[in-house]
Amino acid sequence: EIVMTQSPATLSVSPGERATLSCRASESISSNLAWFQQKPGQAPRLLIYDASTRPTGISARFSGRGSGTEFTLTISSLQSEDFAVYFCQQYKNWRPLTFGGGTKVEIK
Amino acid sequence: QVQLQESGPGLVKPSETLSLTCTVSNYSITSHYYGGWIRQPPGKGLEWIGSLYHGTPFYSPSLKGRVTMSVDTSKNQFFLSLTSVTAADAALYYCASHDSVSGNIDTWGQGILVTVSS
C-alpha cells in the first residue's frame, strides 16, 4: 500500500497570504496525484489532477507541483472561501487507492 | 455536467448488509463505467472503498472481501454492497466518478450518512 502523508496537519494563514501544503508518497507515484478541497458539510471537490492540472472552473490561485514522491499545493493570496480541509490522493496504484490525512487551512 | 446522487438506508443493523445506490445524471453509463465509493467517518479523513474501472473491480483490501460493486446500465446506476457491518462501518458514504483517461476521481455525490445500530 502506498502511504500518503500530508503536512502540516493544520496551517494558520491570514487572508491574502500564500499557503503551501505538502503531500509525500511512500513510493514513487509519478504524477498520478490529485488534490481535493472539502468545506464543512460538503463533498470534496477536485482542485488538481495529474499533480499540476487544474480542471475547468478551478481558480488559478490553486497550483500544484511535484512528481515522484514529493508534491505541493500552493494557494496564492488566500480568500475567505479557501479556508477548508485539503486532501491529496494517489491513483498510481489501485490496490488500494489512498488518501492523505488532510491539511486544515484555518484563518490566522 | 455529470451529477451523482447516493441513496439507501441511513440505518443498518450490526452483522447485516449495507446496500447503497448511486444514480448518475447527465451521462449514460456503460458496463465499463468508471465509478467508485469512498467513505468518511464524522470528523475524520477519507477512506477509499472500491472502484470499477474499465470493467475491472478494485476493492480495498482493508475491507477483507466484504465489498461488492455492480452496475445497472438500464437504470444508469451503480451499487455498493458491504456485508457483515459493524459500528466501524458507520460513516458518510460518497459515490464518485473517475476520469476515463487519467483515472483520478473527478466528480463526487453529496454523500449519505450511514449509522450502524441495533
GROMACS .gro file of C-alpha atoms in nm:
model
  226
    1GLU     CA    1   0.000   0.000   0.000
    2ILE     CA    2   0.123   0.349  -0.088
    3VAL     CA    3   0.103   0.570   0.221
    4MET     CA    4   0.028   0.938   0.162
    5THR     CA    5   0.149   1.178   0.431
    6GLN     CA    6   0.032   1.538   0.439
    7SER     CA    7   0.190   1.821   0.631
    8PRO     CA    8   0.122   2.023   0.826
    9ALA     CA    9  -0.197   1.892   0.981
   10THR     CA   10  -0.314   2.249   1.037
   11LEU     CA   11  -0.196   2.564   0.864
   12SER     CA   12  -0.288   2.906   1.002
   13VAL     CA   13  -0.279   3.173   0.735
   14SER     CA   14  -0.400   3.531   0.711
   15PRO     CA   15  -0.631   3.629   0.424
   16GLY     CA   16  -0.428   3.750   0.129
   17GLU     CA   17  -0.124   3.542   0.220
   18ARG     CA   18   0.012   3.238   0.039
   19ALA     CA   19  -0.034   2.884   0.168
   20THR     CA   20   0.183   2.589   0.074
   21LEU     CA   21   0.064   2.237   0.156
   22SER     CA   22   0.278   1.927   0.125
   23CYS     CA   23   0.199   1.568   0.035
   24ARG     CA   24   0.454   1.287   0.036
   25ALA     CA   25   0.412   0.938  -0.108
   26SER     CA   26   0.586   0.636   0.043
   27GLU     CA   27   0.699   0.532  -0.305
   28SER     CA   28   0.703   0.693  -0.646
   29ILE     CA   29   0.362   0.766  -0.794
   30SER     CA   30   0.491   0.954  -1.099
   31SER     CA   31   0.241   1.239  -1.145
   32ASN     CA   32  -0.067   1.038  -1.050
   33LEU     CA   33  -0.176   1.272  -0.775
   34ALA     CA   34  -0.494   1.469  -0.714
   35TRP     CA   35  -0.580   1.740  -0.464
   36PHE     CA   36  -0.928   1.793  -0.323
   37GLN     CA   37  -1.084   2.069  -0.118
   38GLN     CA   38  -1.352   1.992   0.138
   39LYS     CA   39  -1.558   2.250   0.321
   40PRO     CA   40  -1.774   2.167   0.627
   41GLY     CA   41  -2.087   1.980   0.531
   42GLN     CA   42  -1.982   1.945   0.167
   43ALA     CA   43  -1.841   1.674  -0.052
   44PRO     CA   44  -1.477   1.705  -0.162
   45ARG     CA   45  -1.411   1.899  -0.482
   46LEU     CA   46  -1.134   1.826  -0.730
   47LEU     CA   47  -0.877   2.106  -0.748
   48ILE     CA   48  -0.579   1.949  -0.923
   49TYR     CA   49  -0.513   1.622  -1.106
   50ASP     CA   50  -0.204   1.475  -1.266
   51ALA     CA   51  -0.014   1.670  -0.998
   52SER     CA   52  -0.043   2.008  -1.171
   53THR     CA   53  -0.350   2.025  -1.396
   54ARG     CA   54  -0.646   2.238  -1.294
   55PRO     CA   55  -0.992   2.124  -1.410
   56THR     CA   56  -1.208   2.378  -1.587
   57GLY     CA   57  -1.355   2.625  -1.341
   58ILE     CA   58  -1.087   2.598  -1.074
   59SER     CA   59  -0.927   2.928  -0.982
   60ALA     CA   60  -0.572   2.998  -1.094
   61ARG     CA   61  -0.497   3.074  -0.727
   62PHE     CA   62  -0.453   2.697  -0.691
   63SER     CA   63  -0.139   2.542  -0.832
   64GLY     CA   64   0.016   2.201  -0.792
   65ARG     CA   65   0.374   2.087  -0.837
   66GLY     CA   66   0.580   1.776  -0.793
   67SER     CA   67   0.638   1.425  -0.919
   68GLY     CA   68   0.767   1.101  -0.779
   69THR     CA   69   0.719   1.124  -0.404
   70GLU     CA   70   0.704   1.495  -0.319
   71PHE     CA   71   0.414   1.722  -0.406
   72THR     CA   72   0.289   2.065  -0.310
   73LEU     CA   73  -0.034   2.255  -0.344
   74THR     CA   74   0.001   2.632  -0.333
   75ILE     CA   75  -0.286   2.869  -0.276
   76SER     CA   76  -0.180   3.220  -0.362
   77SER     CA   77  -0.349   3.511  -0.188
   78LEU     CA   78  -0.593   3.318   0.030
   79GLN     CA   79  -0.957   3.421   0.004
   80SER     CA   80  -1.221   3.359   0.270
   81GLU     CA   81  -1.369   3.074   0.066
   82ASP     CA   82  -1.034   2.891   0.061
   83PHE     CA   83  -1.036   2.808   0.431
   84ALA     CA   84  -1.112   2.437   0.425
   85VAL     CA   85  -0.953   2.093   0.451
   86TYR     CA   86  -0.735   1.973   0.165
   87PHE     CA   87  -0.666   1.611   0.080
   88CYS     CA   88  -0.421   1.456  -0.162
   89GLN     CA   89  -0.480   1.117  -0.326
   90GLN     CA   90  -0.264   0.888  -0.534
   91TYR     CA   91  -0.402   0.688  -0.824
   92LYS     CA   92  -0.082   0.525  -0.944
   93ASN     CA   93  -0.159   0.204  -0.757
   94TRP     CA   94  -0.523   0.096  -0.737
   95ARG     CA   95  -0.459  -0.181  -0.488
   96PRO     CA   96  -0.556   0.031  -0.297
   97LEU     CA   97  -0.616   0.394  -0.389
   98THR     CA   98  -0.503   0.600  -0.091
   99PHE     CA   99  -0.565   0.946   0.053
  100GLY     CA  100  -0.353   1.164   0.273
  101GLY     CA  101  -0.483   1.252   0.617
  102GLY     CA  102  -0.564   1.609   0.519
  103THR     CA  103  -0.443   1.961   0.596
  104LYS     CA  104  -0.680   2.209   0.754
  105VAL     CA  105  -0.622   2.565   0.639
  106GLU     CA  106  -0.757   2.799   0.901
  107ILE     CA  107  -0.775   3.172   0.947
  108LYS     CA  108  -0.485   3.316   1.144
  109GLN     CA  109  -2.210   1.813  -1.622
  110VAL     CA  110  -2.223   1.469  -1.464
  111GLN     CA  111  -2.409   1.454  -1.133
  112LEU     CA  112  -2.413   1.172  -0.880
  113GLN     CA  113  -2.667   1.102  -0.606
  114GLU     CA  114  -2.642   0.840  -0.335
  115SER     CA  115  -2.945   0.666  -0.189
  116GLY     CA  116  -3.011   0.387   0.055
  117PRO     CA  117  -3.093   0.321   0.419
  118GLY     CA  118  -2.945   0.555   0.673
  119LEU     CA  119  -2.957   0.291   0.944
  120VAL     CA  120  -2.824  -0.064   0.925
  121LYS     CA  121  -2.812  -0.327   1.199
  122PRO     CA  122  -2.484  -0.486   1.301
  123SER     CA  123  -2.397  -0.801   1.103
  124GLU     CA  124  -2.636  -0.704   0.823
  125THR     CA  125  -2.554  -0.589   0.470
  126LEU     CA  126  -2.530  -0.225   0.371
  127SER     CA  127  -2.661  -0.161   0.020
  128LEU     CA  128  -2.622   0.179  -0.144
  129THR     CA  129  -2.716   0.309  -0.488
  130CYS     CA  130  -2.553   0.584  -0.689
  131THR     CA  131  -2.769   0.737  -0.961
  132VAL     CA  132  -2.580   0.907  -1.242
  133SER     CA  133  -2.734   1.204  -1.426
  134ASN     CA  134  -2.638   1.380  -1.749
  135TYR     CA  135  -2.431   1.084  -1.867
  136SER     CA  136  -2.526   0.740  -1.998
  137ILE     CA  137  -2.318   0.483  -1.819
  138THR     CA  138  -2.197   0.160  -1.972
  139SER     CA  139  -2.099  -0.168  -1.813
  140HIS     CA  140  -1.745  -0.028  -1.807
  141TYR     CA  141  -1.843   0.281  -1.610
  142TYR     CA  142  -1.569   0.439  -1.401
  143GLY     CA  143  -1.739   0.471  -1.063
  144GLY     CA  144  -1.628   0.430  -0.705
  145TRP     CA  145  -1.718   0.460  -0.338
  146ILE     CA  146  -1.539   0.648  -0.063
  147ARG     CA  147  -1.639   0.687   0.299
  148GLN     CA  148  -1.563   0.934   0.576
  149PRO     CA  149  -1.634   0.878   0.944
  150PRO     CA  150  -1.761   1.202   1.102
  151GLY     CA  151  -1.473   1.440   1.165
  152LYS     CA  152  -1.216   1.209   1.006
  153GLY     CA  153  -1.040   1.155   0.676
  154LEU     CA  154  -1.135   0.985   0.351
  155GLU     CA  155  -1.120   0.608   0.302
  156TRP     CA  156  -1.146   0.455  -0.043
  157ILE     CA  157  -1.378   0.154  -0.054
  158GLY     CA  158  -1.360   0.043  -0.414
  159SER     CA  159  -1.396   0.140  -0.778
  160LEU     CA  160  -1.495  -0.005  -1.111
  161TYR     CA  161  -1.254   0.096  -1.385
  162HIS     CA  162  -1.258  -0.026  -1.743
  163GLY     CA  163  -1.484  -0.308  -1.632
  164THR     CA  164  -1.249  -0.427  -1.357
  165PRO     CA  165  -1.343  -0.401  -0.990
  166PHE     CA  166  -1.081  -0.279  -0.745
  167TYR     CA  167  -1.160  -0.314  -0.376
  168SER     CA  168  -0.985  -0.200  -0.062
  169PRO     CA  169  -0.803  -0.495   0.096
  170SER     CA  170  -0.878  -0.348   0.439
  171LEU     CA  171  -1.244  -0.443   0.392
  172LYS     CA  172  -1.142  -0.808   0.360
  173GLY     CA  173  -1.375  -0.930   0.090
  174ARG     CA  174  -1.691  -0.772   0.231
  175VAL     CA  175  -1.733  -0.536  -0.066
  176THR     CA  176  -1.903  -0.589  -0.398
  177MET     CA  177  -1.978  -0.327  -0.662
  178SER     CA  178  -2.203  -0.361  -0.965
  179VAL     CA  179  -2.365  -0.158  -1.243
  180ASP     CA  180  -2.715  -0.145  -1.390
  181THR     CA  181  -2.690   0.041  -1.719
  182SER     CA  182  -3.067   0.029  -1.775
  183LYS     CA  183  -3.119   0.241  -1.464
  184ASN     CA  184  -2.799   0.445  -1.501
  185GLN     CA  185  -2.697   0.336  -1.154
  186PHE     CA  186  -2.412   0.162  -0.978
  187PHE     CA  187  -2.419  -0.008  -0.642
  188LEU     CA  188  -2.224  -0.085  -0.328
  189SER     CA  189  -2.278  -0.387  -0.108
  190LEU     CA  190  -2.091  -0.416   0.221
  191THR     CA  191  -2.161  -0.727   0.425
  192SER     CA  192  -2.133  -0.801   0.798
  193VAL     CA  193  -2.131  -0.437   0.903
  194THR     CA  194  -2.011  -0.325   1.244
  195ALA     CA  195  -2.002   0.009   1.422
  196ALA     CA  196  -1.671   0.075   1.247
  197ASP     CA  197  -1.858   0.098   0.916
  198ALA     CA  198  -2.062   0.399   1.027
  199ALA     CA  199  -1.967   0.691   0.806
  200LEU     CA  200  -2.068   0.936   0.536
  201TYR     CA  201  -2.059   0.736   0.213
  202TYR     CA  202  -1.981   0.909  -0.116
  203CYS     CA  203  -2.009   0.776  -0.467
  204ALA     CA  204  -1.775   0.926  -0.723
  205SER     CA  205  -1.672   0.903  -1.085
  206HIS     CA  206  -1.324   0.861  -1.227
  207ASP     CA  207  -1.181   1.032  -1.532
  208SER     CA  208  -1.175   0.770  -1.805
  209VAL     CA  209  -0.826   0.866  -1.922
  210SER     CA  210  -0.623   0.981  -1.622
  211GLY     CA  211  -0.809   0.774  -1.363
  212ASN     CA  212  -0.842   1.041  -1.099
  213ILE     CA  213  -1.171   1.096  -0.915
  214ASP     CA  214  -1.334   1.397  -1.077
  215THR     CA  215  -1.692   1.414  -0.950
  216TRP     CA  216  -1.848   1.336  -0.613
  217GLY     CA  217  -2.200   1.280  -0.493
  218GLN     CA  218  -2.321   1.478  -0.193
  219GLY     CA  219  -2.288   1.179   0.041
  220ILE     CA  220  -2.522   0.970   0.253
  221LEU     CA  221  -2.482   0.921   0.626
  222VAL     CA  222  -2.498   0.559   0.740
  223THR     CA  223  -2.540   0.465   1.105
  224VAL     CA  224  -2.487   0.113   1.235
  225SER     CA  225  -2.703   0.030   1.534
  226SER     CA  226  -2.943  -0.234   1.657
   0.00000   0.00000   0.00000
